[in-house]
Tab-separated table of C-alpha atoms in Angstrom:
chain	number	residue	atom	x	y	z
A	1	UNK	CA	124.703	-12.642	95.398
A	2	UNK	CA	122.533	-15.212	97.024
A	3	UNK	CA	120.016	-14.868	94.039
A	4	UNK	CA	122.838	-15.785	92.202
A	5	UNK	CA	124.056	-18.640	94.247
A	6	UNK	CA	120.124	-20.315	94.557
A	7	UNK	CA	119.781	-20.197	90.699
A	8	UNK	CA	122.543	-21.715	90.510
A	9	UNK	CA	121.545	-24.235	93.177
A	10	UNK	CA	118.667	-24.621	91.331
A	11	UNK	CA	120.238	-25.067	87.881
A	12	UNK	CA	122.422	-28.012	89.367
A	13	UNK	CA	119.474	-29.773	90.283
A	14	UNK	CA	117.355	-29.198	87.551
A	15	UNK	CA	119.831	-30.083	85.100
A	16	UNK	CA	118.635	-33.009	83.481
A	17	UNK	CA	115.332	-31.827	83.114
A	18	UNK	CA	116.605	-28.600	81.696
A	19	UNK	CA	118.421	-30.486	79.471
A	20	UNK	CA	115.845	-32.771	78.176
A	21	UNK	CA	113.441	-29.443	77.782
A	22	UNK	CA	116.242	-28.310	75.630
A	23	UNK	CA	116.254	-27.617	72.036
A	24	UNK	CA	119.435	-29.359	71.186
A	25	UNK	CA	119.620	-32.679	71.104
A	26	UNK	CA	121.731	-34.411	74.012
A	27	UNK	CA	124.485	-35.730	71.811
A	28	UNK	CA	125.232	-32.357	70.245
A	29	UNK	CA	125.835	-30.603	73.830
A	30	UNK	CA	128.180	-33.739	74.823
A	31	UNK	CA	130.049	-33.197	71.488
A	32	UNK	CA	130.676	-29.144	72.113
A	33	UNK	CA	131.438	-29.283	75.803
A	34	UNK	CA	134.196	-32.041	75.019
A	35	UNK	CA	132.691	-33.760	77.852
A	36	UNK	CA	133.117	-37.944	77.551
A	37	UNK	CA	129.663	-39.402	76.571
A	38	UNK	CA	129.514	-42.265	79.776
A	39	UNK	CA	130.740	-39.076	82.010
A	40	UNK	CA	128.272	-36.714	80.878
A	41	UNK	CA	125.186	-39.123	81.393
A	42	UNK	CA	126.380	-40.058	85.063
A	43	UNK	CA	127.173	-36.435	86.297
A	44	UNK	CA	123.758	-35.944	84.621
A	45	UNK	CA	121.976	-38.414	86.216
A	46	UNK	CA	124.048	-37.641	89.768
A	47	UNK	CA	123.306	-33.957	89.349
A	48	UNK	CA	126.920	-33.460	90.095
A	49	UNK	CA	128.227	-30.730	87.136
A	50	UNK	CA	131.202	-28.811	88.316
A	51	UNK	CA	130.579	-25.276	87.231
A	52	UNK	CA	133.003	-25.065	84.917
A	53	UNK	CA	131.066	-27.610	82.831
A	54	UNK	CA	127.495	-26.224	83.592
A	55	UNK	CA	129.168	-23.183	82.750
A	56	UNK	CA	130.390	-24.610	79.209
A	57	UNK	CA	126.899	-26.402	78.425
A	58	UNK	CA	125.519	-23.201	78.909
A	59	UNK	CA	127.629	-21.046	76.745
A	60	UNK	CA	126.184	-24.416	73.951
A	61	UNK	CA	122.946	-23.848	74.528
A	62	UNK	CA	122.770	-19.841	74.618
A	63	UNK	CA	121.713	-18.015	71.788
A	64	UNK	CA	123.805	-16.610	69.172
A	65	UNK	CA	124.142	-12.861	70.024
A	66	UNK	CA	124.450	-13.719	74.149
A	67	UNK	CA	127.482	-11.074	73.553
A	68	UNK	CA	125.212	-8.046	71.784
A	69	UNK	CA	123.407	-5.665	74.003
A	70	UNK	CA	119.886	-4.862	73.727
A	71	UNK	CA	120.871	-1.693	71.174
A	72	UNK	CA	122.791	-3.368	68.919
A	73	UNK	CA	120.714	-6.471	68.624
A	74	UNK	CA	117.632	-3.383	67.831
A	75	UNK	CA	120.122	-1.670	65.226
A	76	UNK	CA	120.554	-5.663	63.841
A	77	UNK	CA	116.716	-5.668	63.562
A	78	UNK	CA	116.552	-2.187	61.839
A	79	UNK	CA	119.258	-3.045	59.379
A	80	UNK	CA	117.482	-6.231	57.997
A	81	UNK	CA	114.005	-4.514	58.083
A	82	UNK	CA	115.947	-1.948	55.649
A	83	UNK	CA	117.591	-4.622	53.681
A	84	UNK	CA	113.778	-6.502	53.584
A	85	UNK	CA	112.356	-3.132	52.073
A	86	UNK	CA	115.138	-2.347	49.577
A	87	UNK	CA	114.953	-6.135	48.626
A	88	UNK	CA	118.417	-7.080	49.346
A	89	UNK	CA	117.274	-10.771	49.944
A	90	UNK	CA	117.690	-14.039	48.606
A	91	UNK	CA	115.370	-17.210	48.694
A	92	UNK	CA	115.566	-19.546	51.284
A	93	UNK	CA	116.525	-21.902	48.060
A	94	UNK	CA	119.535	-19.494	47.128
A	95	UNK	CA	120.533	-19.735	50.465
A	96	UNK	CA	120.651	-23.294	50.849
A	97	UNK	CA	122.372	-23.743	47.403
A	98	UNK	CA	125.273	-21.137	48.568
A	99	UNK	CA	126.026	-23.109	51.856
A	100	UNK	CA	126.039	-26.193	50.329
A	101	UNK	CA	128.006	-25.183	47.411
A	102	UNK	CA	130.521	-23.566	50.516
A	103	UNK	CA	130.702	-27.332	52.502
A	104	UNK	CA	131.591	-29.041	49.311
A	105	UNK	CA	134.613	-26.355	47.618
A	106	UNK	CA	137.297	-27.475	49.481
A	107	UNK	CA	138.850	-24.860	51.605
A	108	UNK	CA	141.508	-24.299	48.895
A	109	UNK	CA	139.116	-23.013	46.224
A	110	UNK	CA	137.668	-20.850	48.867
A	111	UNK	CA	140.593	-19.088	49.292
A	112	UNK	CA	141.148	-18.625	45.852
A	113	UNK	CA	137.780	-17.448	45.113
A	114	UNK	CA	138.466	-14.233	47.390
């Protein structure tokens, strides 16, 4: 438990650096945690996160598939290898072309379409 508790410790007051190292940019992590923009910089600045809010900038900037375990994330893996070989793919193009074609049908249509 004290492992736990100095990481934690250390996360605190590391958090602006961790969050500058981040991927994400700043104003995305402020508009998931629900946290107000003037708050976030000065508890930021002040080091002074309560850990529920570390807690929820955390669960922003965690992968995906935090939730899988190490199997099923490997049987994930196996599955698209498969699909790769049996060439159930699409180009990166037909990708794009379906998401944007899914943002634009109004949620209506979607429906409709199923």
């Amino acid at each position: 438990m004290i492992a736990e508790i100095e990481k934690y410790i250390e996360i605190q007051n590391n958090i602006d650096q961790i969050l500058k190292d981040s991927p994400f940019k700043i104003s995305y992590i402020i508009e998931k945690t629900g946290i107000k923009k003037p708050t976030f910089f000065k508890k930021m600045k002040e080091k002074r996160f309560t850990s529920e809010e570390l807690l929820s900038i955390a669960k922003v900037m965690e992968p995906v598939y935090r939730n899988e375990t190490h199997e099923e994330i490997l049987e994930s893996l196996k599955r698209a290898e498969e699909d790769i070989e049996n060439g159930r793919t699409v180009s990166f193009r037909e990708f794009l072309a379906e998401k944007r074609k899914n943002l634009i049908q109004p949620k209506n249509d979607k429906s409709r379409n199923n």
